[in-house]
Each structure stands twice: as C-alpha cells, then as structure tokens.
C-alpha cells in the first residue's frame, strides 16, 4: 500500500516539482517514503538532506548500525527476531532491557522496557510483535539527556548549537535548558560526538543529535533526527540564527548563520495535551496567560485542530540572564510552592561579610548598587565561624542568578579568597581595617592570592569602590549600566570642577574659612 | 472627494466589522480617514489608538499645538497663510527656516528649507503653495536625532524602549543605533519627554517619538507616529518583546512585554531604493548576501512590487556585544575602506603595560586569555611617557568593543588607576615588582585608589590571576566562559588531588627526592 501510494506520490510530486522548477526539496519529518525521494533524486531533484540519510535515520536499527560503523559511541544493541533471541539479549545486557521498534518510533512510541525476563513477551506484544522489526538496547545508565542541533551547509561546513539538556516526562520532551548545566568538558565531548555523527551522513540541513550522559561521564548517542527539532525551539528567541532559518540557509546553499546564544540562558517548556477537549486547552491557556506577564517569555501556540493527551500543542520559551533566574520564573509560571510571587527580583550582586562589625564599611557598596538600581542581597557569611554556610552560599551563588560577589573581611581576611575558590563568578574583596596593623593585614590576606584563584581587591575600607567595580563588571553584559557608569564619572568630574572653580574665584584662604 | 470616499468606506468597513464581531481596530499608518474612524467609534467599534489621537497626529501643526499645550519641549513654530506672515516668521526665527506641510508629510516629503528670505517663495512653491496648509518651525540646532518607542496598554500602563539614535540621509531614516551613544542623563531626559508626550494622547498601542538633541543638551520633540515605526525595527532581534508583538499586546489588552534589550547593542540599516528597476535591487541584494555572512545579522526584504529611489525596500539588523563592534561589522558589510577584511575578530580584552620590561610578567595574562579563546590585544601604553596615547587608548576602548582592560605597572604605578579614570570599563591592575621595595610600592599605588575610581587589583606579579579575573568578568555576559571557568577550577582541583595522592602513596621523602 505504501509502495503504491509512494509511486503515485512520486508521479504527482515530480510533475509538480519539475513544473515549478524546484531548486531543492527538504523534509520536515523523517517518516516519509524514501523510495519516492530516491526516485526524485534520480530525476535530478536535489533532496537535502539526501534520501540515503533519511533511509538510515528512519530505521532506528539501521541508524545504530551506521553510527556504530563510524565509531560513534552508542549503547550496545542487537536485532531480535524471536523470543529466544530476546532472552539471550537479556542475559547478555541484563535488565531493565530496552526493546525498540525499528521504524515509526518517536516521542517514546515504539519503545518498551522489560524489567525482567518475565516481562519480555508482554513488552513485545505492546510493540505489536516481531513482525514490525524490533531490536534491543542495553539500558544506558544516564544521569542526563543532552541534545545538540547541528547544521551542515551544502559546502559541508558544519556548525553546532550549544549543548542543551532535555528533560522528558513519560518519554516525551517536556523541558529544554540551554545551555546544559554540565561541565565544559562534557559539553565539548557532546559537541564532538554530534559533529562526528552528522559528518557521517549525506546532505545539507539541520539535524538534532540526542545524547545520553552516563554516570561515569561518557556521552552515548541516542538517536538523530534529520530536521529542526523540539530541542532547538529555544533558538528562535535565544540564538543569533534560529534552527529554522539555519535549515533554510543550509538546504538552499547560503552561508550558515551564527549558532551561538544571544541571551545567556533559555528554558523551553512544552505545552503537552492534558486531556481530550476543553479542560486541557484551559490549562495551557492559563500558562500562556501567565507567561505573558513574565519578562523574556514568549508563547507559541501551534493551533492544532484537536488536543490529545501528551500531544505537543505549543511551547513557551523563557530567555534571560541565567538558567537559575529562568528556573525561578518557570516555577512562578507553574505556581510552584514558594514561587507564587512572580514579581520578586532575583539579586544580581551578593554582598557578604564575616561579621556585622563590617557592615558600617560594607553598607557603602550596597548604597552604590542601590543608586545604580542593581538588585542586591546583603548577608553575614563567615569563613571561620560558619564555614558550611560559606561553602553553600558560594557554590550555589551562580545558579541562583548572582553575577558578582563582593566580600569584605578584616585581619586574617579569608572570606573573599575562599568564596572565589568556590565559584566561577568574579569576586571583589574589600579589606576592612581591623584594630591593629591599620588594614595592611586585611589587604595582603585578600590581594596576595595564589595563581589560579583571583580576587579583585579594592582599597582598604573602600566598599564604595567595590560597589562601583561591581557595576562596571555587570556593564560587560549590560550596556545601560555602562552608560550610567559613564554618567557617574561625568557627574563626579563636574562636581570636582565646581569646587575647582570656587577655589579659583574665592582664593584659598576664603575657601578654607568656609 | 475624501469625504465621499470616507462615507463609503465607513459603510463598508462598519458592515464588515460588525459582521465579524471585530474586537479592536488599529491602524498601521496615520494617513487614514479620521472621520471614518470617528464614525466607527460612535458605532461602538473600539479603535486603538483613539481616532482623536490619529486626528491630532496626522496634522503636524495640530500635533505641535497639542504637545505645546501639554508642556512638551518643541522647536518654536507658527502657522503661515501667506508670504507676508512667512517673512515675519523668518525675521522672528532667523534662517535657515524650516517650512512644513501640515498633512501627508513623511520621510522628508512635505518639508522645505529656506536659507534666506529670498528662498521663501520657491520653498513654498516646492511644497505646493499655502493651499495645502503650511507652518514654519524655528531651525533646531540639533547634534543628534533620537527616538523612543513607547507602548501604552489599555490599562494606561506605559513602557519605553531604549533610546536610539536615528541617522538620516536626504531626510529619510537610514541607520538606527540602539542604544543611542549619548550620556545617561540625556537618555533619561529623552525617555521623560517621550513618556510625557504619549501620556497626553488617548488610546493603546505602540508610538514612536522622534526627538532632537540640541548642542546645549536639550531634548526637543520633533514628531510622533501612532504605530510601530522604522526606528523600532531593531527590536525584532534585539529586545525581549518586538514593537510589533508589543503593539498587538497593547491594543488587545494583554500585559505589555519587557521592552529591554536582550543583546547589548543593535544597528538597523535601511535598504533604500537606489534607482528605478534592476540596478537598485542588485545593490540591495549584494548587501543582503554579505549580511548573511556576518554574525548576528538578519536581512529583511519587504518584497515591494517596485523600487523607487529612496523607497524603503528592506532593512538589515545587526545585533552583538557593542555598538563599536557592530559599526565595524557594518563597515565591513558596506566594504568601506579599511574594513574589507570582515573576518577580523575585535579584541574583547586589552592588555596594556607601561614598558616592555613588564612583558615577561604580563604575558601570563595573555596566555590565560588565549587558553580560554578570548580575543586579546597587547599594547605598550605608558602613563608617564605617553600620556596622550594613554588618554586616547583608555577613552576609546569601549567604543572599539573592548570589554575589560588589564593594566600592569611597577613602582609609582599610575597606569591602571589613570586608565580606570578614563573609561567606564572594569580595569584590572597588576602590580609588577620593580627593582626596589619588592613590589609593595606597585601594589599600594594600584590598590589604594580614591573613592569613585576602582581598580580590581591582583597579587604582585600575578598576571595569571588578572587573566582569570578577566575571564570571570566576561562570564557575567557569557555563560560559555563561565562554564569553562568552572571546568578550569575542576581541572586545577584534580591536578592538586593527583599530587596529593602521589604524596600519600610515595611518602614525603620519596616525593621530595623525585
């Protein structure tokens, strides 16, 4: 039936394509009739990616064989044709065992898990039996699922989008976080695997490479889609070139666009069909209504004619300064406990000090940040008296959305350096003058850090400059703050010039007597 | 004729609107028949913005009278009905004198300048005579033209987009730079005037407020458009909410979106029709082809059926880290002299030192930045021996796209502090150990800055930490760098742990003997 339909489609499509002088043909899904594509290619129609690529990808078993041959790391797998073979696979790979249909499998459909040998036959029944073509995969003990959108141009130039984390709910992509919160080494590894996988295929276009990150830090390929993909929807708002524009650039032979992110972070939240009919729409529409009140949130509604449970009905993308801040906004959108107050502004600067006796000095930093409209939190965190608090404060600061830390301490002033060793954020150290040594002890304890861990040290007791330095640092990613700093400098100059003019006019004696 | 047409349109439109139960009616141009709008309003159709607003705005003279009554600063103006009145206006306001048509004036059409009394009659002839309704404006000695897109919701909430600079070519908007490179005080003033102007009008929607910045730092209103506007096209790529989405949010009564920029800077370049027919298209298409190779550039082609000289045929928006970097990219796109090499990467960090004798220390900063893939320039700039060079280097750094400066100096080490006083960028100071005093002189000269001008000081001779601190600072706006810094810290830890394990296994004596 498919063959007959395929033949008919070929004739109709070909006639049409030749009539309109089609420059290039691409597919928005891999579930197309490859035989038709191949006939079209024979007739001179340019398919991107190539029919050979679609053929490999639409059969998941063939896909695994292909990538395995090209040295791409994969979970172990084997074809199964009967219960005996399946049992042997179970003995070899252990349980739980993943059983998959070779074709027409997506969004978790076509997958079944057997937790023991006893569950094998029922799992195979769920999948529709051996007739459809099945294979098994060794269970990948992954701790995260990652994905990389890869673009390949007609000139075979390849560019990778930032690695994202995909979070699934009942086997369906639910949330995507960009960039993935994994070590840089893992990101590089994920990129390398994705690059290599796409290099092994033919034709231009955008591809999605889904990956497993295992507990021991390995990256295994899960599967590839030869098209724009749910894990790349965030690129519409967050990247210089969206995956959709990139796909068109790739297939028509334009130069590939810049795939890097123009916002530091993005979260994509799928609106999945909850139930048949109205109630499901209501939940989704409520979420969209809330999203409209969240800064940096964009709602997409696909306007599909009917809702089905777990069907992708739309999505909401949040973009902003850090994944931490976006997670808080997402929780507020979902009205999760403790996040109902959506108008709370996440602090951008954390001011910490070893003791409340430092506050009379450190308040000057808070005043400056206030003046510049920078949200700030002020906390007592002592390196020597609350080492656990210091550890948790410093190591969680980044994910909470803090961008700069100011730490003040006196005497054997360890706080700034210790905080700097626990976070990748820039740390500003304020040496507070203690009762002896006139602050030279504090200064040297803070500034003379070993190679590897810098503290941006300011003058003794000069928390004003710490606040100003924090504003300059935030200005690296905030042109408004930079302009305000410029204005502050002009105002300071004008203030001094006024004094200078007064001294010139009044003379030094009158000036001193005022 | 307009009245008759208006009446016909009213009937047709009203019939249609009532049939489809139109929720709200908005206009994409102010050159519509207001009488029709008013009749629609009387029939209960909700027009946003209100017909009263369109009526005020479409007659530029009425607009001036309106804003003048509401205390908005404007160039002086008066109605003219004959040559006598025009001459009197010329005597009052001086020359050059701006003569404008009250209605159907846009993109410089309907404006004429008389440089002397002798030119008055010919200027009036060019405009079509007094019959169309004319007025004169005192010449505004502006140094820049600015614009603010303002959104007003149905609940009268008002939000302003960042102030932009608009650059005109033969009276037609040619380039828009966002944000405008003017002092913060001017931006605030421009915002205030725009806010006040829109507050005085009725109805919801997006409005463009065009402004003059005069030599003495005043902001004067030029004119207002009651709709999305060319000066806001950059918002599609550069802001959390584009002006088009914002207009829809406003008129249908949704909450207004965040108007702030998600990229630090944007430049919008209009593709203006060069000549009739093909050659013009060719130039524009050449520019678009080049834009496709520029990171962060997006081309928009309106596909208008015919090209006319100076007609807006499309536009290209560049977004990126700073206006300076974007200007260089724009020049490369236009193949301006000295900018042909479009692949040049603008340095993000400037490393300066007072003397080449500092290089053996300062090279460590360059090495670290290299390792992290941060583009860097290394220069000799001496505070004491090349003060002019220091001045020009520091004060131009920001507009050249530099984001962080590292300055090293020894002895009476003035370079870091002087550079910091000339730029709003964060400056990292490296005290270089000179021949006497073991570096304590350099350290104190750099760290003990007066209130107002901070230098982020690192340990004596520790340029490695200066490089690492620069990476952390850039990480404020670059999540990738932050992740790489995290990885660097993990690698350092693993390196030390390896040594620790070796010491534990070998014992301290064997360890020392290796």
Coordinates of N, CA and C in Angstrom, one line a residue, chain B residues 13 23 54 65 120 201 255 314 323 336 378 484 493:
Chain B
X13 N -16.8 49.2 5.8 CA -16.0 48.8 6.9 C -16.9 48.4 8.1
X23 N -13.1 42.8 17.5 CA -12.8 43.2 18.9 C -12.1 44.5 19.1
X54 N -5.2 60.0 16.3 CA -4.9 60.0 14.9 C -5.1 61.4 14.3
X65 N 0.7 72.1 18.3 CA -0.2 72.8 19.2 C -0.5 72.0 20.5
X120 N 12.3 82.0 0.2 CA 10.9 81.6 0.8 C 9.9 81.2 -0.3
X201 N -1.8 61.6 25.0 CA -2.7 61.1 23.9 C -3.6 60.0 24.4
X255 N -1.0 42.0 28.9 CA 0.0 42.8 29.6 C 1.1 43.2 28.7
X314 N 13.7 47.3 2.4 CA 14.0 46.3 3.3 C 15.0 46.9 4.3
X323 N 28.0 48.6 20.3 CA 27.8 49.4 19.1 C 29.1 49.5 18.3
X336 N 33.6 49.4 3.3 CA 34.3 50.7 3.5 C 35.8 50.5 3.6
X378 N 47.5 43.2 23.0 CA 48.6 43.5 23.9 C 49.3 44.8 23.4
X484 N 33.4 27.4 31.3 CA 34.8 27.0 31.0 C 35.6 27.3 32.3
X493 N 41.7 21.5 40.6 CA 41.5 20.6 41.8 C 42.0 19.2 41.5

